CSV table of C-alpha atoms and ligand atoms in Angstrom, one decimal:
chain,number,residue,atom,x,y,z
A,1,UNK,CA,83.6,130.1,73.1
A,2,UNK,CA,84.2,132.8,70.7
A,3,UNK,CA,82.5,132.9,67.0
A,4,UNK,CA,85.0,131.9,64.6
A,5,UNK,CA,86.0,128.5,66.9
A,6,UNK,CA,85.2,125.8,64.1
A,7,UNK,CA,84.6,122.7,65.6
A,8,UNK,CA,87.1,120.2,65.7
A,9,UNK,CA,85.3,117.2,65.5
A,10,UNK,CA,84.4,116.4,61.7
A,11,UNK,CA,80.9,114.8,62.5
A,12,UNK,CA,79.2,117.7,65.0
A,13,UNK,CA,77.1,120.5,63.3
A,14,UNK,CA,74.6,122.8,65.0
A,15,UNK,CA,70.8,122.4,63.7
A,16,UNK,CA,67.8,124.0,64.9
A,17,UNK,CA,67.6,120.6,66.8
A,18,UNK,CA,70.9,122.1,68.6
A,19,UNK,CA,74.5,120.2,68.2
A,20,UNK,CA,74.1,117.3,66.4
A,21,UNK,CA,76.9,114.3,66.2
A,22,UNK,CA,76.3,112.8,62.5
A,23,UNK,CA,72.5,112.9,62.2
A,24,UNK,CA,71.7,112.6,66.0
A,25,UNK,CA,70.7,115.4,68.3
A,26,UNK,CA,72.8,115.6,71.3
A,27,UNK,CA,70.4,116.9,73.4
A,28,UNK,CA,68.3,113.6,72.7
A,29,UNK,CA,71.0,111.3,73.4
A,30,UNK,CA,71.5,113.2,77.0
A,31,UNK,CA,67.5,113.2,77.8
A,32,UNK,CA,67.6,109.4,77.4
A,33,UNK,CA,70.8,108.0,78.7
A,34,UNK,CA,71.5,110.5,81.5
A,35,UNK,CA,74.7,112.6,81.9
A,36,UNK,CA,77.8,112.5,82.0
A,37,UNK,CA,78.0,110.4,79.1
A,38,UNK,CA,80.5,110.0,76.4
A,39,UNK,CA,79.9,110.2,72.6
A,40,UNK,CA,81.2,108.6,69.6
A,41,UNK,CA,81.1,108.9,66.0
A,42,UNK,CA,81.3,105.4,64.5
A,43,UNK,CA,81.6,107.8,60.8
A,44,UNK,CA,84.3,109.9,62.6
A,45,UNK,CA,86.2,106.8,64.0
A,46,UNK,CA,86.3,105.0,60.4
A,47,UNK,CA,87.2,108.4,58.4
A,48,UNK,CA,90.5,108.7,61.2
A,49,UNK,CA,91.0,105.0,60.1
A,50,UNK,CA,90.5,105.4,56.5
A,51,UNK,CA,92.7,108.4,56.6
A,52,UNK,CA,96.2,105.9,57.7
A,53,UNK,CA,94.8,103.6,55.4
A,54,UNK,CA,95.0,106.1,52.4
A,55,UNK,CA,98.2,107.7,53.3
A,56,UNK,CA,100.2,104.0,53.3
A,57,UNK,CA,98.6,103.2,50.5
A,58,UNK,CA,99.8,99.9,48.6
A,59,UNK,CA,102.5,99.5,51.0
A,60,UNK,CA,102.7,96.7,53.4
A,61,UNK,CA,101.3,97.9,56.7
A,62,UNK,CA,99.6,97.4,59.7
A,63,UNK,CA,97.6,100.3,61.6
A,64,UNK,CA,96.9,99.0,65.4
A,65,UNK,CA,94.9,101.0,67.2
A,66,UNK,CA,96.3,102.0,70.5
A,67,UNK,CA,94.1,100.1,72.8
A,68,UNK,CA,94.7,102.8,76.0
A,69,UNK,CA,93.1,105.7,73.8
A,70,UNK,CA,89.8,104.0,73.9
A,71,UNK,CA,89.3,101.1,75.0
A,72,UNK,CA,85.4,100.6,74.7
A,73,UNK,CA,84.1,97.3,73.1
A,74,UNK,CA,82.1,98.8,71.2
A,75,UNK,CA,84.7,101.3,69.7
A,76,UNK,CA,87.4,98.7,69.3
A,77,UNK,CA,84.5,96.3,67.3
A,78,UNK,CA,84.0,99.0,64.8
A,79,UNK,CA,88.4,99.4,64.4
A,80,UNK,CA,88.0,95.4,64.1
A,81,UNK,CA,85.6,95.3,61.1
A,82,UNK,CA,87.8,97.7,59.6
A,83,UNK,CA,90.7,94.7,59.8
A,84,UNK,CA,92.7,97.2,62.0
A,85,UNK,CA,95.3,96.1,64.4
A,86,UNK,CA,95.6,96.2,68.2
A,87,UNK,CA,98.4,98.4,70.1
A,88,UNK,CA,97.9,96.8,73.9
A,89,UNK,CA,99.7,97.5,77.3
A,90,UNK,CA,98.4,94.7,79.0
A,91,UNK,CA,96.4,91.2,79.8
A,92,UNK,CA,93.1,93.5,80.1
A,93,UNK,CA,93.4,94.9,76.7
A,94,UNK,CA,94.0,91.7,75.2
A,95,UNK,CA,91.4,90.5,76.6
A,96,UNK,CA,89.1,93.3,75.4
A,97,UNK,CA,90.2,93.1,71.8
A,98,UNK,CA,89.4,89.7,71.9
A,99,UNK,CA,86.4,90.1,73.0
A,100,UNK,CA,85.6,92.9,70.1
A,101,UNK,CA,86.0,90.9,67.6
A,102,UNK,CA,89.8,91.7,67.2
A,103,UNK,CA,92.4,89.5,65.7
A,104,UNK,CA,95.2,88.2,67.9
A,105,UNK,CA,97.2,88.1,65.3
A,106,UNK,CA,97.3,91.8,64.3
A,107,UNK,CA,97.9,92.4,67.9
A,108,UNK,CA,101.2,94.3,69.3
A,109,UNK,CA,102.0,93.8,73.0
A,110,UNK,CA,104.1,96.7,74.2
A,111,UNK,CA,104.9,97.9,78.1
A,112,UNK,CA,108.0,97.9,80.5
A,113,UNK,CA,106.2,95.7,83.0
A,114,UNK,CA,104.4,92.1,81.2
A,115,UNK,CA,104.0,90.0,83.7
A,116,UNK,CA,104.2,86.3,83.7
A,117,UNK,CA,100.6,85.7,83.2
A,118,UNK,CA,100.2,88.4,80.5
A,119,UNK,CA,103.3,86.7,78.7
A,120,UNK,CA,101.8,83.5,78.3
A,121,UNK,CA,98.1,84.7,78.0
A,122,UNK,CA,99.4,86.4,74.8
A,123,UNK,CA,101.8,83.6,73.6
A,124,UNK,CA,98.2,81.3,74.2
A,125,UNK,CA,96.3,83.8,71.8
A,126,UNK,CA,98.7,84.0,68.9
A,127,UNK,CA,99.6,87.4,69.3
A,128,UNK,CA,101.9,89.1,66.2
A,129,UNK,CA,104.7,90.9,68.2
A,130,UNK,CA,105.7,91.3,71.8
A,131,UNK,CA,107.4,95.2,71.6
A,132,UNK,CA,110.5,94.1,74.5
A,133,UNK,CA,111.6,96.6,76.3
A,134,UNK,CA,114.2,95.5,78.9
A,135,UNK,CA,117.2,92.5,78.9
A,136,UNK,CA,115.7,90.8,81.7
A,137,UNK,CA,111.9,91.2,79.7
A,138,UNK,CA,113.6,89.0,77.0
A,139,UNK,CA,115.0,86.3,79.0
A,140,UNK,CA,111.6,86.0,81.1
A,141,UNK,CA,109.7,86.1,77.9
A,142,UNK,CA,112.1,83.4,76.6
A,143,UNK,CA,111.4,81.3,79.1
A,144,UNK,CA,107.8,81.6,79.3
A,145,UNK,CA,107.8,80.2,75.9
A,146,UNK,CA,109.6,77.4,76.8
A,147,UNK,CA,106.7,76.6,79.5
A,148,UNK,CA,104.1,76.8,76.8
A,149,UNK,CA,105.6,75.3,73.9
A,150,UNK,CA,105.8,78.6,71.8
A,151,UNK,CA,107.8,80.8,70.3
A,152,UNK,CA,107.9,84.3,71.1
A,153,UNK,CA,107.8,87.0,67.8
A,154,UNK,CA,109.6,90.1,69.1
A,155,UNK,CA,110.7,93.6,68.2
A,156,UNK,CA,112.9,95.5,70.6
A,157,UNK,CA,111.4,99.1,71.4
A,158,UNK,CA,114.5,101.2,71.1
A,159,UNK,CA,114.9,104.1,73.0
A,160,UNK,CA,116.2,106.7,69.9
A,161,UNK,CA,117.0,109.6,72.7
A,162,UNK,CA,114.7,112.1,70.4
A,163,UNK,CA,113.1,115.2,71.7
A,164,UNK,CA,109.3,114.9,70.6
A,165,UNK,CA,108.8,118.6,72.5
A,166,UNK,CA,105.3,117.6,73.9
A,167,UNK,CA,104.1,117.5,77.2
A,168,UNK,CA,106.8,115.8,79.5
A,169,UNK,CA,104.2,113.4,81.0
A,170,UNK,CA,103.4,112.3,77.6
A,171,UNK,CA,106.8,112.3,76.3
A,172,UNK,CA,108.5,108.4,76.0
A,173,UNK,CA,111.7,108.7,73.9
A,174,UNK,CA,114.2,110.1,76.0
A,175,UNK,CA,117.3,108.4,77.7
A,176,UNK,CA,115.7,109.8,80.9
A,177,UNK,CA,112.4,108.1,80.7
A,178,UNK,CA,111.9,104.5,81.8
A,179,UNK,CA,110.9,103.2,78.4
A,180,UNK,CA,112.6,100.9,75.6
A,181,UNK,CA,116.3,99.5,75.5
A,182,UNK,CA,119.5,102.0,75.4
A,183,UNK,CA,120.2,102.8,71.7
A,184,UNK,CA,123.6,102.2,72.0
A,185,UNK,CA,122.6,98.5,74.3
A,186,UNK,CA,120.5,97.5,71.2
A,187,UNK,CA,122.5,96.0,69.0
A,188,UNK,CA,124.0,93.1,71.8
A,189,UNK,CA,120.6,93.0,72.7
A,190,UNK,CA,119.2,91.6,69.5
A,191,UNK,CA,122.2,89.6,69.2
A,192,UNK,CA,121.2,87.7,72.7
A,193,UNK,CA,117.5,87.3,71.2
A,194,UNK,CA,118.7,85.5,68.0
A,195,UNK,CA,120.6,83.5,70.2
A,196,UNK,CA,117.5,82.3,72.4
A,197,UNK,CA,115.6,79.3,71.4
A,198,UNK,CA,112.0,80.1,72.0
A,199,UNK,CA,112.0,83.9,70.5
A,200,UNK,CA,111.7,84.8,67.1
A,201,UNK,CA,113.2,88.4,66.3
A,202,UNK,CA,110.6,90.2,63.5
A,203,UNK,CA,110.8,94.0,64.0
A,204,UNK,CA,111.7,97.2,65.9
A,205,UNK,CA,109.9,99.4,67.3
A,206,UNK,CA,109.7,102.4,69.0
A,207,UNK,CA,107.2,105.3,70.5
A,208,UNK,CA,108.7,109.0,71.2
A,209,UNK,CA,105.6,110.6,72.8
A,210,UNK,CA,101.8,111.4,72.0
A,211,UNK,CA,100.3,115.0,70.6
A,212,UNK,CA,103.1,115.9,68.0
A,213,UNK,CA,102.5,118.0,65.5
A,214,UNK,CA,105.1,117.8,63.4
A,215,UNK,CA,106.8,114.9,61.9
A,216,UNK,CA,110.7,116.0,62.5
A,217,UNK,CA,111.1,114.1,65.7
A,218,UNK,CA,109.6,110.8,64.4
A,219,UNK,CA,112.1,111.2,61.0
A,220,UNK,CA,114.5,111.7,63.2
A,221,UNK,CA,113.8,108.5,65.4
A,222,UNK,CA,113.4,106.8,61.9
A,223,UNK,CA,116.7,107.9,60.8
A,224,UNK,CA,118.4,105.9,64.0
A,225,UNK,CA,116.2,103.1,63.5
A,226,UNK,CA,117.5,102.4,60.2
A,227,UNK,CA,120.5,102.8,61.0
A,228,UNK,CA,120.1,99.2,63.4
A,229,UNK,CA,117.8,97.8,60.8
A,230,UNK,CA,120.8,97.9,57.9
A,231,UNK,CA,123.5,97.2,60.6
A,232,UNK,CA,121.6,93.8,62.3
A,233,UNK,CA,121.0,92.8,58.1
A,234,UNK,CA,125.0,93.1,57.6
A,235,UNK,CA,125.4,90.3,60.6
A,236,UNK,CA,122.6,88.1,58.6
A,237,UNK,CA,119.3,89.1,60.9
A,238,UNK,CA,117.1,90.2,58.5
A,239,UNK,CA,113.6,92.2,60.5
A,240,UNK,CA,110.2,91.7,58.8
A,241,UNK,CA,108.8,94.8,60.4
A,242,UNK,CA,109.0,98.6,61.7
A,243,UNK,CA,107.2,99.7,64.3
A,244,UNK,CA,107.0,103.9,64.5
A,245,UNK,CA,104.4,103.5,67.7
A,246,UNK,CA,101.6,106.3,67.8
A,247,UNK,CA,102.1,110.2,68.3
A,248,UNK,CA,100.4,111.8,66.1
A,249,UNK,CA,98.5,115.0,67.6
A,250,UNK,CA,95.3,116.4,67.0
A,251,UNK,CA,93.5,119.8,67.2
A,252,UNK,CA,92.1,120.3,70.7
A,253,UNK,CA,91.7,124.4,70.1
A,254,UNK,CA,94.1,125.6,67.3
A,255,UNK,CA,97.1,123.8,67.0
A,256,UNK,CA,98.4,122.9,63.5
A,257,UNK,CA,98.0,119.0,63.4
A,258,UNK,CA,99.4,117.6,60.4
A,259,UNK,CA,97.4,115.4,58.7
A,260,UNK,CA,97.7,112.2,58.8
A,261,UNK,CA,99.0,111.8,55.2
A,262,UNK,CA,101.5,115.0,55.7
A,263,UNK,CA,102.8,113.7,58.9
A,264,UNK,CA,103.3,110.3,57.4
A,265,UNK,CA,104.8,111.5,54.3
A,266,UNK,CA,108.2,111.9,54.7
A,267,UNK,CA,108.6,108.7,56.5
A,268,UNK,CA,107.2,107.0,53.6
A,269,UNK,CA,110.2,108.5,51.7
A,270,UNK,CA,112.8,107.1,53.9
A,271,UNK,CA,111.2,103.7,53.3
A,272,UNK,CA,110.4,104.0,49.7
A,273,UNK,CA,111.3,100.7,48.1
A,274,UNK,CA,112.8,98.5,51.3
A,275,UNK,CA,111.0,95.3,52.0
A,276,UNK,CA,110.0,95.8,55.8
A,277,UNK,CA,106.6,95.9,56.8
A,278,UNK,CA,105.2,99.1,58.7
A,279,UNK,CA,103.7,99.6,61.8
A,280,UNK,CA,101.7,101.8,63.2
A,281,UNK,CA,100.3,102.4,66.9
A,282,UNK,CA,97.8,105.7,66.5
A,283,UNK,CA,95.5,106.3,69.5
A,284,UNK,CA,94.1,109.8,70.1
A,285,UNK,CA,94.3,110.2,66.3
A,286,UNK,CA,92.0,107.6,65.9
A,287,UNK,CA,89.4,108.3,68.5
A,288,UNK,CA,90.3,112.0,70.1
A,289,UNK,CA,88.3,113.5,67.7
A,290,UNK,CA,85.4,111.3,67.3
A,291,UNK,CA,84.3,111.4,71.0
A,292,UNK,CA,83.0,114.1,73.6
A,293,UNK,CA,81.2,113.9,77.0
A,294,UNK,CA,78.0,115.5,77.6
A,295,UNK,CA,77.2,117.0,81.0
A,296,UNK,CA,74.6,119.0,82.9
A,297,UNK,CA,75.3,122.5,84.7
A,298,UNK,CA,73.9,121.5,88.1
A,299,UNK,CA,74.5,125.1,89.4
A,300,UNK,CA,75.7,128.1,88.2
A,301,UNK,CA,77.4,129.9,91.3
A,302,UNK,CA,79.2,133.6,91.2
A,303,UNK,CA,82.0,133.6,93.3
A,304,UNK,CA,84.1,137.0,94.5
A,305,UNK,CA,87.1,136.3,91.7
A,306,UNK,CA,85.2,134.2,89.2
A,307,UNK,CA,82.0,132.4,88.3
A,308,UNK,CA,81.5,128.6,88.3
A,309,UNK,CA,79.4,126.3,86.2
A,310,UNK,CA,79.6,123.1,88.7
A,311,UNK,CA,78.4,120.7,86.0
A,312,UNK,CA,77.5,116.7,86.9
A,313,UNK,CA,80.8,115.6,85.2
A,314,UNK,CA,84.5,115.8,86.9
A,315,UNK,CA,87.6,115.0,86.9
A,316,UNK,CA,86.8,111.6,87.6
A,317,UNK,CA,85.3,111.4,84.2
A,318,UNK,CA,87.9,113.4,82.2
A,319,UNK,CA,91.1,113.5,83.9
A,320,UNK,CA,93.2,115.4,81.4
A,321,UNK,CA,92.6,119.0,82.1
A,322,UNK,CA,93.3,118.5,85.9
A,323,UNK,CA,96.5,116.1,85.0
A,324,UNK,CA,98.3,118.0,82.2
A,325,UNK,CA,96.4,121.3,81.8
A,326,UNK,CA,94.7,119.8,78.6
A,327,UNK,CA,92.0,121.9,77.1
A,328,UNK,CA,89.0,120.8,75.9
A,329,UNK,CA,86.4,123.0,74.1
A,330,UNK,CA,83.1,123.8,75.5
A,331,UNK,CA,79.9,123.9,73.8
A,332,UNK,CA,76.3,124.5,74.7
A,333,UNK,CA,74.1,122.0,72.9
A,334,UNK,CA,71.8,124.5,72.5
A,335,UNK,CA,71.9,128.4,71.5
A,336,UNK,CA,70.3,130.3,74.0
A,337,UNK,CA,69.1,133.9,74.1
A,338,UNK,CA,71.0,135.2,77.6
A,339,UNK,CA,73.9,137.3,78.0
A,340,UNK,CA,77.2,135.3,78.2
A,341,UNK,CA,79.1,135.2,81.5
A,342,UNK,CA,82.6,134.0,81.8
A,343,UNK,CA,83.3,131.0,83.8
A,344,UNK,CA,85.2,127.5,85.2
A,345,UNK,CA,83.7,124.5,84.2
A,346,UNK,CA,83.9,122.1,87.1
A,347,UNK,CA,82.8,119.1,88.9
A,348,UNK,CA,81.1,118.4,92.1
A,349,UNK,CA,84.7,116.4,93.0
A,350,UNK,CA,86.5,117.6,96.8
A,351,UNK,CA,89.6,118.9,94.7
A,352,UNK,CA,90.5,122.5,93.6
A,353,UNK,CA,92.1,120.5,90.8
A,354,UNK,CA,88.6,119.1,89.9
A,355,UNK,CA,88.1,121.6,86.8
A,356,UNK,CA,87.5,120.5,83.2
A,357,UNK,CA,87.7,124.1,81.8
A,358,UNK,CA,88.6,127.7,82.8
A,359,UNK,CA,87.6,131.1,81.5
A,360,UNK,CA,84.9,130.5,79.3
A,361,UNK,CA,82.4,132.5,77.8
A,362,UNK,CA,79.2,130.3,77.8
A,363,UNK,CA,75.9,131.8,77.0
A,364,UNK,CA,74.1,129.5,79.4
A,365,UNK,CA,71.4,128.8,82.7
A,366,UNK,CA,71.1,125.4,85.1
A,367,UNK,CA,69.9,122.4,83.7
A,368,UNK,CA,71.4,122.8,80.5
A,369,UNK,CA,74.1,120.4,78.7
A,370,UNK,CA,77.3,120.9,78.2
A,371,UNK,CA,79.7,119.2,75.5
A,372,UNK,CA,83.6,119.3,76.4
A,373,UNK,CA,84.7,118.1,73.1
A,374,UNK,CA,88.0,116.0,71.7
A,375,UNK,CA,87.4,113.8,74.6
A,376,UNK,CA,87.6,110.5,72.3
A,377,UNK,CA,91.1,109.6,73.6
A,378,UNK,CA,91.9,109.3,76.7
A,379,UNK,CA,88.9,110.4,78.4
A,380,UNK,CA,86.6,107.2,79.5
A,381,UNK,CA,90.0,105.5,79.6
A,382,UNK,CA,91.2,107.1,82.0
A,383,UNK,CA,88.2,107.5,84.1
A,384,UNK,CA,88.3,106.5,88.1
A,385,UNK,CA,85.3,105.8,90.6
A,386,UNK,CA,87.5,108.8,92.4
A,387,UNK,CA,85.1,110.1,95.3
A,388,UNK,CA,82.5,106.8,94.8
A,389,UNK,CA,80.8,108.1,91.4
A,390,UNK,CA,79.8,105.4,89.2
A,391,UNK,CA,81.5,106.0,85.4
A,392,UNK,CA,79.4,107.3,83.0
A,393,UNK,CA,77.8,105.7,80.2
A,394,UNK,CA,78.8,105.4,76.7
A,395,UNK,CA,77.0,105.5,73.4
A,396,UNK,CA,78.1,105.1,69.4
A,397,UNK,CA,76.5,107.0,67.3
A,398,UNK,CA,76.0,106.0,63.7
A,399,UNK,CA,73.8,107.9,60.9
A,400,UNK,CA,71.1,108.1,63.0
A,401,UNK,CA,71.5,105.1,65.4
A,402,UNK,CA,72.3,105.1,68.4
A,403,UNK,CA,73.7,102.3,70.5
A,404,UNK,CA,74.4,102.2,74.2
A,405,UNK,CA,77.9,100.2,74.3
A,406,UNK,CA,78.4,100.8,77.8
A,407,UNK,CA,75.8,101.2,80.7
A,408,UNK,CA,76.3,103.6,83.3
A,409,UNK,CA,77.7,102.3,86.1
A,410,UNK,CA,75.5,101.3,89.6
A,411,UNK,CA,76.9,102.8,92.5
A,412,UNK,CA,76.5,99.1,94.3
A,413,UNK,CA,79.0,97.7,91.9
A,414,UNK,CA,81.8,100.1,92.8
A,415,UNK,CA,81.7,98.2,96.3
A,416,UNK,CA,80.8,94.9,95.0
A,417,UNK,CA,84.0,93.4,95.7
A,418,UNK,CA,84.4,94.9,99.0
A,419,UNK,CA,82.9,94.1,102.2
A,420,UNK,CA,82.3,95.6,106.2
A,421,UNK,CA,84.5,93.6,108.8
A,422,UNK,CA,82.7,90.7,109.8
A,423,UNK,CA,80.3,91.7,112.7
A,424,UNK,CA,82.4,88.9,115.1
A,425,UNK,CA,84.8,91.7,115.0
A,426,UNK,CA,84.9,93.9,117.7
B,1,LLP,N1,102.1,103.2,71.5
B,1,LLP,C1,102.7,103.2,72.7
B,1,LLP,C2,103.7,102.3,73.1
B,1,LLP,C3,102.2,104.2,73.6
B,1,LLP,O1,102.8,104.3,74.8
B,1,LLP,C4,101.2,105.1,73.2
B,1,LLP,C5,100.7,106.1,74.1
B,1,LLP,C6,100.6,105.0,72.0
B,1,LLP,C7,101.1,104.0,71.1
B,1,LLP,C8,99.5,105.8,71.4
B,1,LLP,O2,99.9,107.2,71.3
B,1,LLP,P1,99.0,108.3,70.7
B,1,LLP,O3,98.9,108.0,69.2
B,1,LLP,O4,97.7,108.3,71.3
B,1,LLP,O5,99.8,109.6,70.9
B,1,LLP,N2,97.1,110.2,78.6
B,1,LLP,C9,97.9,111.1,77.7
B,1,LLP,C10,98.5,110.4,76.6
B,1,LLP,C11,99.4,109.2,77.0
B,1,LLP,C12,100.0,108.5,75.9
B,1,LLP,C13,100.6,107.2,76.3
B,1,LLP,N3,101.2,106.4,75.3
B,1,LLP,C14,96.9,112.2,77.3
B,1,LLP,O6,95.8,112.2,77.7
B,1,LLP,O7,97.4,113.1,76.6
């Protein structure tokens, strides 16, 4: 890591107790819980909220946190207090936000593929919005609510054909990806909603992808949005809400992330003085940056072409560099006196593709921590018992607290559900 590299986390520093997150020494939090294990900033996680709540200002909104950044209990209780909403793809992360502390009915159900049982188990719950995102989704969901004596709020997740020029894994709003309804299918869409007894049409919504940095594409998806909006109140249906979906990107290294009042701005404009109500699904703006994952260097081993650090974490544990190249800055926790040697940070995982950093300068020796920063979002969600290694642990850090919100995982519960043939079995 060179010298200038500022961190970008808000609540790490260096001490002479070594990195600290808020007024905790990582080092301390690694002796006593083990490694890997993940980090959060309970001040970092309310400044990201505070920061959406101070760009919308007066105006009618609702920011859901995107329940597939982070989906921690003890993450999503601190969003809750906060009077936050939920962003959630599925019965699971209902169930979670429920069991944070979350209310149902600041939740937004969005996802090409609700199933029956995730249908009514929402409708049950009260949620605010079901984001549809297919003809046939609205005529199952219809009929669901027919079964269980509700009516269905929905918004249709329009597909606005935008370019959000991210990574294409992560982008959403193309006609070639298999989310939302055909712009030009919308309109008859929301016509056959009006028309069906147990739904109630509210909103729009869409979602164009994830790490932008610049607000152009989401005006632009605005723009076209609008554009239905005014056309569906000139045929007398009138929507209560606009759902922009998440997006907005943060700094991993030394991209130019808006923040989160610049990037909002100019949609604020568009929507000065109309009546709808906005929404909001951020994720890894919410939580990328108030999270990392400490690890150990188990060995350091020269190779012919380049030097490892095989560390206890892998890919297992942080998927994203191996699935879209993501970099994530390393740190030492502490500053150590030995010449720097250049290496690849990876994991004790059968897979070339197990690496969670290449090419970097660390001033280091075995047995000491790592932290790969910016691993808030997506990280622990995204985690897998790949190669039967139990899921690290997660703590919250707050002032100088520190709370274990999830225990490490045993390796006798990854094959709890399983068992051997039965020995009658030949
Ligand atoms: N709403 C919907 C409907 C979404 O699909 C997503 C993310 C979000 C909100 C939150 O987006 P965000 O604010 O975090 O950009 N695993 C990838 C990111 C996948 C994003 C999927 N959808 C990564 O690690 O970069």
């Amino acid at each position: 890591m060179n010298q200038e590299f500022s961190f970008p986390m808000p609540t790490l520093a260096r001490s002479p107790r070594g990195l600290l997150i808020e007024q905790v020494a990582l080092a301390d939090v690694a002796e006593r819980f083990g490694t890997p294990v993940y980090v959060y900033s309970r001040a970092a996680l309310t400044d990201a909220y505070d920061a959406y709540r101070r760009a919308l200002g007066a105006r009618r909104s609702l920011v859901c946190c995107s329940v597939k950044a982070n989906s921690n209990l003890g993450v999503l209780s601190v969003f809750a207090r906060l009077g936050a909403g939920f962003d959630i793809v599925s019965g699971g992360e209902l169930a979670r936000v429920l069991a944070a502390g979350g209310r149902a009915d600041h939740v937004v159900f969005s996802g090409v593929g609700k199933s029956r049982a995730e249908m009514r188990q929402a409708l049950e719950a009260g949620i605010r919005c079901f984001n549809v995102e297919s003809a046939t989704e609205l005529e199952r969901l219809n009929g669901i609510a027919a079964e269980v004596g509700k009516t269905a709020p929905v918004a249709l997740r329009v597909n606005p054909d935008v370019d959000p020029k991210t990574h294409p894994y992560i982008s959403t709003g193309l006609k070639s990806n298999k989310f939302g309804v055909a712009f030009g299918d919308a309109l008859a869409l929301y016509r056959r909603a009006a028309a069906l007894p147990h739904l109630r049409v509210c909103g729009i919504d869409c979602h164009i992808g994830s790490q932008l940095l610049d607000s152009a594409p989401m005006v632009e998806a605005a723009r076209r949005m609008l554009d239905l909006v005014d056309r569906l109140a000139g045929e007398g249906l009138h929507l209560e809400h606009i759902d922009f979906g998440g997006g907005l990107g943060i700094r991993y290294r030394d991209e130019a992330a808006p923040t989160v009042g610049a990037y909002l701005a100019p949609l604020l404009k568009l929507f000065e003085g109309r009546p709808e109500e906005l929404f909001f699904e951020p994720g890894r703006s919410l939580t990328g940056n108030a999270g990392l994952l400490l690890t150990r260097i188990e060995y350091l081993k020269p190779g012919e072409e380049k030097n490892f650090a095989i560390v206890d974490a892998a890919m297992n544990d942080l998927l994203r560099p191996s699935l879209y190249g993501g970099w994530h800055a390393v740190v030492e926790l502490a500053e150590r006196d030995v010449p720097k040697r250049t290496v690849d940070v990876v994991g004790p995982i059968c897979e070339s593709g197990d690496f969670l950093a290449r090419g970097r300068d660390l001033a280091v020796e075995e047995g000491d921590f790592l932290a790969l920063l910016s691993a808030g979002a997506y990280g622990m969600s995204m985690s897998s018992n790949y190669n039967s290694r139990p899921r690290a642990a997660e703590v919250l850090v707050d002032g100088q607290e520190v709370h274990l919100v999830r225990a490490r995982e045993t390796v006798e519960s990854l094959y709890a559900l399983e068992c051997p043939l039965p020995s009658s079995q030949s």
